[in-house]
mmCIF file of C-alpha atoms in Angstrom:
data_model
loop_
_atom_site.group_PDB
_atom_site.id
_atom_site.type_symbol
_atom_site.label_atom_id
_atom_site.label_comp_id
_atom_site.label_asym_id
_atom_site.label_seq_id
_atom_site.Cartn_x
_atom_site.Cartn_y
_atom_site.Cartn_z
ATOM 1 C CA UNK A 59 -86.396 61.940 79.055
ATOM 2 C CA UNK A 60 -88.597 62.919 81.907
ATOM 3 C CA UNK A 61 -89.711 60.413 84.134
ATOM 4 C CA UNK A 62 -93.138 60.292 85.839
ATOM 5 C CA UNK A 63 -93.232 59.950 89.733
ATOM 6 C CA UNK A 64 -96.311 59.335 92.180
ATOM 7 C CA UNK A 65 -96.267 59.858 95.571
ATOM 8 C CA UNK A 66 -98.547 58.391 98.231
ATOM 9 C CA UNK A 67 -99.750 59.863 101.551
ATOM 10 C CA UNK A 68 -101.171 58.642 105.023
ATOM 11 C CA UNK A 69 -103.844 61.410 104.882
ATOM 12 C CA UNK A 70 -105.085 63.641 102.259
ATOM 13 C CA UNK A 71 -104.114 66.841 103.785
ATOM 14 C CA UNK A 72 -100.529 65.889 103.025
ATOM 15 C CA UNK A 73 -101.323 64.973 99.329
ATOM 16 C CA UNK A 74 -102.831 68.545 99.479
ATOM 17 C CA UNK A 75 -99.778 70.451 100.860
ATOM 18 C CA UNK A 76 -97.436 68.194 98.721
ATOM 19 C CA UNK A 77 -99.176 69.371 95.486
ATOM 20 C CA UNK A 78 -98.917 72.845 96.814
ATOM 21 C CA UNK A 79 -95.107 72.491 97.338
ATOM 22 C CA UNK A 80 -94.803 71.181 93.772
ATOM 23 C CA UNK A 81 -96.214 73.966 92.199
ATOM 24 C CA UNK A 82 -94.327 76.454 94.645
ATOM 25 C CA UNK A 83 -91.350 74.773 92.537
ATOM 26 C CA UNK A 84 -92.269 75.050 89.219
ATOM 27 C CA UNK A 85 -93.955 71.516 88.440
ATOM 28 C CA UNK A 86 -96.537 72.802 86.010
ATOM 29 C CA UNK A 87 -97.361 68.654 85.446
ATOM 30 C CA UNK A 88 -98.261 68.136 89.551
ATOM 31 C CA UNK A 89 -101.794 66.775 89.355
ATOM 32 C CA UNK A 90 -103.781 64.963 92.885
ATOM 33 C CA UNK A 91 -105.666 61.834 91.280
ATOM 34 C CA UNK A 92 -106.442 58.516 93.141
ATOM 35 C CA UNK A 93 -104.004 56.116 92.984
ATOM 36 C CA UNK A 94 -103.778 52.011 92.256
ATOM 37 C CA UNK A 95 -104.298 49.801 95.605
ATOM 38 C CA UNK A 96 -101.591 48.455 94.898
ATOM 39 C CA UNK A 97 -99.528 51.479 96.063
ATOM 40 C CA UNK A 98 -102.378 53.575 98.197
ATOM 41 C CA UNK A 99 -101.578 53.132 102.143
ATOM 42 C CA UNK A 100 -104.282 54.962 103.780
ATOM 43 C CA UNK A 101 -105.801 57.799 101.772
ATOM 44 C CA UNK A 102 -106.269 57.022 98.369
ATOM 45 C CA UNK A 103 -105.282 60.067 96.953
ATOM 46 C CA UNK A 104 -101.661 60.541 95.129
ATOM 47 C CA UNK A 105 -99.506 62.945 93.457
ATOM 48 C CA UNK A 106 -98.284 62.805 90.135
ATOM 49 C CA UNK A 107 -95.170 64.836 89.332
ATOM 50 C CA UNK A 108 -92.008 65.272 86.851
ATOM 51 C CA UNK A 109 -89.757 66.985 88.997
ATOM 52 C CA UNK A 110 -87.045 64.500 90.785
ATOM 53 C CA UNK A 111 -87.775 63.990 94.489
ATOM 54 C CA UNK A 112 -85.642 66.082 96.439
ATOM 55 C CA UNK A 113 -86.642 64.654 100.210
ATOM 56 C CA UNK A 114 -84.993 68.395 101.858
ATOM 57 C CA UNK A 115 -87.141 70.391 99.553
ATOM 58 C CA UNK A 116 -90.757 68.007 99.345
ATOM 59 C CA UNK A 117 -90.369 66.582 102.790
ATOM 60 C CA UNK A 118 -93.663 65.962 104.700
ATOM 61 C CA UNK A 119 -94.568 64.248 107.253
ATOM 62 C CA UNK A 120 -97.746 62.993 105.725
ATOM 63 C CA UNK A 121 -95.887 61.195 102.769
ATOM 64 C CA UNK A 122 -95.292 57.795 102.788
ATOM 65 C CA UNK A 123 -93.415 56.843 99.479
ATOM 66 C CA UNK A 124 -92.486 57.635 95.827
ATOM 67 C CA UNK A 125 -92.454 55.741 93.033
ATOM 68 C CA UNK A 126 -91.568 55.454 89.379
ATOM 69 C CA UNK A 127 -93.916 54.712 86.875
ATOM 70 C CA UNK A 128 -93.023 53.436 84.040
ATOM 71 C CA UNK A 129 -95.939 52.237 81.888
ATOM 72 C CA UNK A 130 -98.454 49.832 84.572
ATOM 73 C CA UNK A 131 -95.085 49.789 86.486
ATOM 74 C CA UNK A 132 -94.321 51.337 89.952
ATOM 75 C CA UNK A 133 -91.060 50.720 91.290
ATOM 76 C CA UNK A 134 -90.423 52.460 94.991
ATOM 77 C CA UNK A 135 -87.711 55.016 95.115
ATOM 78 C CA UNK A 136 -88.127 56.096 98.199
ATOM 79 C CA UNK A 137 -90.344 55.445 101.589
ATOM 80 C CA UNK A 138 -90.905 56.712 105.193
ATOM 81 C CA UNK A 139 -89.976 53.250 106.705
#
């Protein structure tokens, strides 16, 4: 089962750079798309990826959390704070 993952950012240049990264490892489902209020902290813009967060390999300082969707669902697996 592959799970679907969004990350949020505190700028746009790091939603830029953590696409980049993605595809660098082999993500072929990464996609930048605006994401819900309800998880959106300063930019707007998100990633959407398959690949499980690996916070040595898709560190940046721009990110500030990832979550798990599952359906409407978002359930934070991991955050700057």
């Amino acid at each position: 089962m592959t799970h679907t993952y969004i990350a949020s950012f505190y700028t746009m240049l790091g939603a830029v750079e953590f696409h980049e990264c993605l595809v660098a490892l082999g993500d072929k489902t990464a996609r930048m798309l605006p994401i819900p209020r309800q998880i959106s902290v300063s930019c707007g813009t998100g990633v959407v990826f398959s690949l499980p967060f690996d916070e040595e390999k898709m560190a940046n300082p721009d990110l500030d959390s990832i979550y798990l969707r599952e359906n409407d669902s978002y359930t934070k697996l991991w955050s700057q704070d």
